[in-house]
Amino acid sequence: MGLVDDKVVIVTGAGGGIGRAHALGFAREGAKIVVNDLGGTRDGAGSGSAANRVVDELRAAGAQAVASHDDVASPQGAASLVETAVKAFGRVDVLVNNAGILRDKSFLKMDEAMWDSVVNVHAKGTFLCSQMFARQLVAQGGGGRIVNTTSVSGMLGNFGQSNYSSAKAGIYGLTRTMSIELQRHRITVNAIAPIAKTRMTEDLPMFQGVDTLTPEHIAPAALFLGSDLCGDRTGHVLAIAGARVYAFKVIETTGRFKETDNGVWTAQEIAESWDSIVKA
Ligand code: NAI
């Protein structure tokens, strides 16, 4: 018995890196896989056949898999992605929104095209694919799981990534809102925040000579959130980096209440009370 026997799982950006590891992980546990990948370069230029290679790999291992070369950032692409799954396997069960690109530049030098392309693939792509997927789930009678991909950069910020961190923080907000709205359709929506050596990160100093931060370390987190082991947990961010699994949470401090002046704080009083306002 596999964890996801006969479930139809769509993994976007699964032509390499973390997405490929997700696809292999779900397939090993009995899922039928739609391997989506536009096949472009790290910064999103061009297209290619990366999805076909992973489909071949999955089929060679005995799994059922089909390729989708759709662009997740376009409404037509997102619609075609879900249609591909329904045409091949008759239904959908799990969506892993993983596709992504990078166009780093320090904030003062960031241009509009770099902003738009990165926000489009990550935030808009996650919105479009999730909406098409969730509509199909509702048409099937409800039930299903969405696993998004945010980032430490989105949760905490990172130098040179104003476009990427905004997109990834947007995915966090989208995960929270979808988890609330889709609960009544029995659809769980969670996110992972991975750290792994892939073509996206391999030139960063922190990954030089490191072989303990692999996509294979990440895949079990998506498998957990995409399987019934997840139960009714929804709206969480599970972070994973090599041997370490942890979680991101946004906290709200207790804060302070003003008893006088109709509760209206002055700016000076906020300054004077700063430490007790922000104390967790
Ligand atoms: P990767 O570059 O190997 O994989 C991304 C895949 O997405 C590529 O195969 C690419 O062709 C595909 N893709 C890009 N634009 C697409 C589009 N419009 N439509 C369909 N496919 C598209 O990089 P990696 O590291 O495997 O990234 C996977 C996800 O994990 C991304 O969302 C990334 O932002 C996220 N992530 C990765 C981290 C890391 O340490 N590697 C850290 C935090 C987040």
XYZ file of C-alpha atoms and ligand atoms in Angstrom:
324
model
C 0.000 0.000 0.000
C 1.371 3.399 -1.011
C 0.575 6.676 0.739
C -1.105 8.095 -2.378
C -2.208 5.009 -4.335
C -3.985 5.996 -7.583
C -4.129 9.689 -6.601
C -3.641 12.056 -9.531
C -0.875 14.465 -8.621
C 0.143 17.516 -10.654
C 3.625 18.878 -9.973
C 4.506 22.151 -11.691
C 8.120 22.866 -12.600
C 8.874 19.151 -12.237
C 11.413 18.913 -15.067
C 14.319 19.144 -12.618
C 15.406 20.181 -9.142
C 12.918 19.969 -6.284
C 9.893 19.406 -8.578
C 11.449 16.286 -10.092
C 12.109 14.934 -6.573
C 8.456 15.635 -5.639
C 7.255 13.773 -8.762
C 9.463 10.754 -8.022
C 8.427 10.778 -4.341
C 4.688 10.793 -5.086
C 5.121 8.173 -7.847
C 6.974 5.827 -5.487
C 3.914 5.971 -3.206
C 1.521 4.951 -5.989
C 0.409 8.264 -7.546
C -0.247 9.010 -11.216
C 1.761 12.091 -12.112
C 1.350 15.075 -14.405
C 4.881 16.389 -14.877
C 4.580 20.048 -15.812
C 7.539 22.118 -16.949
C 7.941 24.906 -19.456
C 11.595 23.898 -19.708
C 13.156 27.359 -19.837
C 16.345 28.683 -18.256
C 16.742 29.644 -14.597
C 15.577 33.191 -15.348
C 12.553 31.956 -17.307
C 13.804 32.456 -20.877
C 12.892 29.981 -23.635
C 11.309 26.556 -23.352
C 12.405 22.930 -23.593
C 11.581 19.269 -23.045
C 12.611 18.782 -19.414
C 9.130 17.422 -18.556
C 9.493 14.602 -21.110
C 12.727 13.367 -19.524
C 11.090 13.080 -16.099
C 8.039 11.355 -17.604
C 10.403 8.804 -19.222
C 12.153 8.331 -15.885
C 8.841 7.778 -14.065
C 7.533 5.355 -16.686
C 10.817 3.412 -16.593
C 10.229 3.032 -12.846
C 6.741 1.634 -13.540
C 4.674 4.743 -12.760
C 1.909 6.281 -14.868
C 2.908 9.793 -15.960
C 2.128 12.390 -18.616
C 3.924 15.600 -19.561
C 2.578 19.141 -19.637
C 4.657 21.905 -21.189
C 2.204 24.601 -20.118
C 3.212 27.982 -18.768
C 1.773 28.175 -15.250
C 1.723 31.976 -15.418
C -0.953 32.127 -18.136
C -4.661 31.366 -17.685
C -4.585 29.173 -20.825
C -1.579 27.290 -19.451
C -3.205 26.683 -16.073
C -6.434 25.500 -17.748
C -4.531 23.206 -20.095
C -2.536 21.776 -17.170
C -5.680 20.642 -15.346
C -7.267 19.440 -18.629
C -4.180 17.311 -19.298
C -4.620 15.600 -15.924
C -8.356 15.002 -16.400
C -7.889 13.750 -19.970
C -5.123 11.319 -18.974
C -6.411 10.110 -15.602
C -10.064 11.200 -15.292
C -9.686 13.368 -12.170
C -7.259 15.342 -9.994
C -6.349 14.970 -6.301
C -3.174 16.883 -5.439
C -1.484 19.988 -6.862
C 2.086 20.887 -5.967
C 2.786 24.467 -7.075
C 6.566 24.358 -7.453
C 7.471 26.112 -10.743
C 9.701 29.121 -10.312
C 12.322 31.431 -11.746
C 14.888 33.869 -10.345
C 15.907 37.332 -11.523
C 17.960 38.814 -8.695
C 19.030 42.457 -8.524
C 19.495 44.818 -5.605
C 16.393 46.872 -4.859
C 17.616 50.199 -6.287
C 18.501 48.508 -9.587
C 15.461 46.207 -9.899
C 13.501 46.982 -13.082
C 9.831 46.491 -13.861
C 10.364 43.562 -16.254
C 12.332 41.635 -13.594
C 9.594 42.353 -11.063
C 6.751 41.330 -13.401
C 8.295 38.097 -14.655
C 9.134 36.754 -11.194
C 5.858 37.813 -9.572
C 3.949 36.370 -12.553
C 5.470 32.895 -12.447
C 5.381 32.477 -8.662
C 2.393 34.421 -7.322
C 0.112 34.615 -10.353
C 1.086 31.083 -11.438
C 0.171 29.710 -8.010
C -3.132 31.616 -8.086
C -4.093 30.493 -11.610
C -3.147 26.823 -11.238
C -4.749 26.575 -7.791
C -7.987 28.163 -8.984
C -8.299 25.868 -12.032
C -7.395 22.873 -9.875
C -9.785 23.774 -7.034
C -12.657 24.349 -9.472
C -12.067 20.856 -10.847
C -12.004 19.437 -7.293
C -15.287 21.137 -6.474
C -16.799 19.765 -9.716
C -15.634 16.295 -8.614
C -17.454 16.730 -5.279
C -14.678 18.255 -3.150
C -11.674 16.886 -1.277
C -8.071 17.350 -2.302
C -4.786 18.938 -1.368
C -2.712 21.888 -2.547
C 0.959 22.243 -1.623
C 2.476 25.637 -2.437
C 6.123 26.640 -2.426
C 7.161 29.720 -0.517
C 10.683 30.518 0.612
C 12.798 31.725 3.501
C 13.276 34.793 1.299
C 9.513 35.394 1.315
C 9.093 34.760 5.020
C 12.141 36.742 6.217
C 13.415 38.768 3.226
C 16.741 38.435 1.412
C 19.238 40.805 -0.166
C 18.793 41.173 -3.934
C 15.373 39.501 -4.057
C 12.734 42.219 -3.737
C 10.776 40.659 -6.645
C 11.194 37.049 -5.488
C 10.591 37.711 -1.776
C 7.427 39.682 -2.617
C 6.174 36.855 -4.813
C 6.961 34.236 -2.169
C 5.400 36.319 0.637
C 2.365 36.663 -1.649
C 2.222 32.881 -1.867
C 2.179 32.766 1.936
C -0.822 35.133 2.015
C -2.521 33.180 -0.761
C -1.942 29.920 1.125
C -3.581 31.370 4.239
C -6.597 32.735 2.359
C -7.107 29.629 0.224
C -6.836 27.453 3.351
C -9.692 29.441 4.913
C -11.908 29.583 1.805
C -11.415 26.016 0.592
C -11.907 24.338 3.968
C -15.625 23.889 3.299
C -14.728 21.918 0.160
C -12.402 19.656 2.203
C -9.336 20.971 0.380
C -6.213 21.478 2.511
C -3.769 24.197 1.436
C -0.279 24.289 2.929
C 3.141 25.485 1.815
C 6.709 24.312 2.017
C 9.748 26.570 2.396
C 12.651 24.503 1.041
C 16.392 25.000 0.955
C 18.212 22.737 -1.511
C 21.051 22.764 -3.968
C 19.524 22.986 -7.464
C 20.291 24.949 -10.615
C 18.487 27.855 -8.912
C 20.891 27.980 -5.963
C 24.046 26.041 -6.898
C 26.177 29.160 -7.438
C 25.417 30.593 -3.968
C 28.392 30.478 -1.567
C 26.365 28.567 1.078
C 26.030 25.567 -1.287
C 29.688 25.266 -2.323
C 31.029 21.814 -1.417
C 27.707 20.940 0.267
C 25.931 17.675 -0.533
C 23.608 17.502 2.470
C 20.946 19.906 1.144
C 19.365 17.911 -1.683
C 15.936 17.966 -3.394
C 15.473 14.420 -2.037
C 15.544 15.885 1.487
C 12.637 18.184 0.489
C 10.286 15.747 -1.273
C 8.953 13.981 1.882
C 7.587 17.314 3.174
C 5.423 17.767 0.057
C 4.435 14.091 0.172
C 3.312 14.501 3.793
C 1.254 17.633 3.017
C -0.159 16.009 -0.148
C -1.169 12.716 1.471
C -3.785 11.722 4.040
C -1.024 11.762 6.685
C -1.630 15.529 6.646
C -5.168 15.012 7.951
C -7.088 18.285 8.208
C -3.995 20.428 8.859
C -4.249 23.476 6.646
C -2.651 26.918 6.298
C 0.782 25.827 7.568
C 4.291 26.574 6.280
C 6.602 23.597 6.700
C 10.251 24.497 6.191
C 12.862 21.900 5.322
C 16.595 22.117 4.739
C 18.613 18.907 4.687
C 18.166 17.134 8.016
C 16.236 20.021 9.598
C 12.410 20.251 9.490
C 10.789 23.278 11.111
C 7.885 25.690 10.648
C 7.303 29.368 9.934
C 4.563 31.158 11.877
C 3.493 34.786 11.802
C 3.014 35.899 15.389
C 0.791 38.657 16.748
C 2.043 40.200 19.995
C -0.349 40.857 22.864
C 0.457 44.549 22.510
C -0.779 47.282 24.847
C -4.161 48.907 25.444
C -4.484 52.570 26.270
C -7.030 53.291 29.011
C -7.271 57.077 28.630
C -7.973 59.579 25.831
C -10.579 57.275 24.207
C -7.792 54.779 23.531
C -6.058 57.107 21.075
C -2.283 56.652 21.226
C 0.032 59.534 20.421
C 3.073 58.919 18.258
C 5.280 59.884 21.214
C 3.566 57.293 23.447
C 4.107 54.584 20.807
C 7.791 55.539 20.757
C 8.021 55.383 24.568
C 6.184 52.010 24.780
C 7.854 50.381 21.743
C 9.555 47.529 23.634
C 6.395 46.357 25.396
C 4.287 46.698 22.193
C 6.517 44.430 20.104
C 7.420 41.962 22.869
C 6.215 38.470 21.941
P 14.662 24.781 -10.634
O 15.043 25.936 -11.470
O 15.475 23.531 -10.743
O 13.140 24.373 -10.850
C 12.136 25.257 -11.235
C 11.411 24.644 -12.420
O 10.279 25.457 -12.740
C 12.302 24.594 -13.666
O 12.393 23.268 -14.136
C 11.598 25.533 -14.635
O 11.715 25.138 -16.005
C 10.161 25.490 -14.162
N 9.404 26.672 -14.575
C 9.815 27.964 -14.497
N 8.864 28.789 -14.978
C 7.815 27.993 -15.351
C 6.543 28.266 -15.903
N 6.156 29.528 -16.178
N 5.716 27.232 -16.146
C 6.104 25.950 -15.883
N 7.319 25.639 -15.375
C 8.162 26.641 -15.100
O 14.688 25.314 -9.118
P 14.294 24.621 -7.732
O 15.290 25.037 -6.734
O 14.007 23.178 -7.919
O 12.942 25.406 -7.369
C 11.686 24.790 -7.138
C 10.841 25.705 -6.287
O 11.410 25.820 -4.973
C 10.724 27.142 -6.818
O 9.426 27.629 -6.584
C 11.727 27.896 -5.972
O 11.447 29.274 -5.909
C 11.533 27.195 -4.639
N 12.608 27.386 -3.700
C 13.828 26.797 -3.912
C 14.839 26.986 -2.986
C 16.146 26.295 -3.109
O 16.943 26.395 -2.155
N 16.417 25.573 -4.204
C 14.667 27.875 -1.829
C 13.336 28.389 -1.673
C 12.365 28.160 -2.596
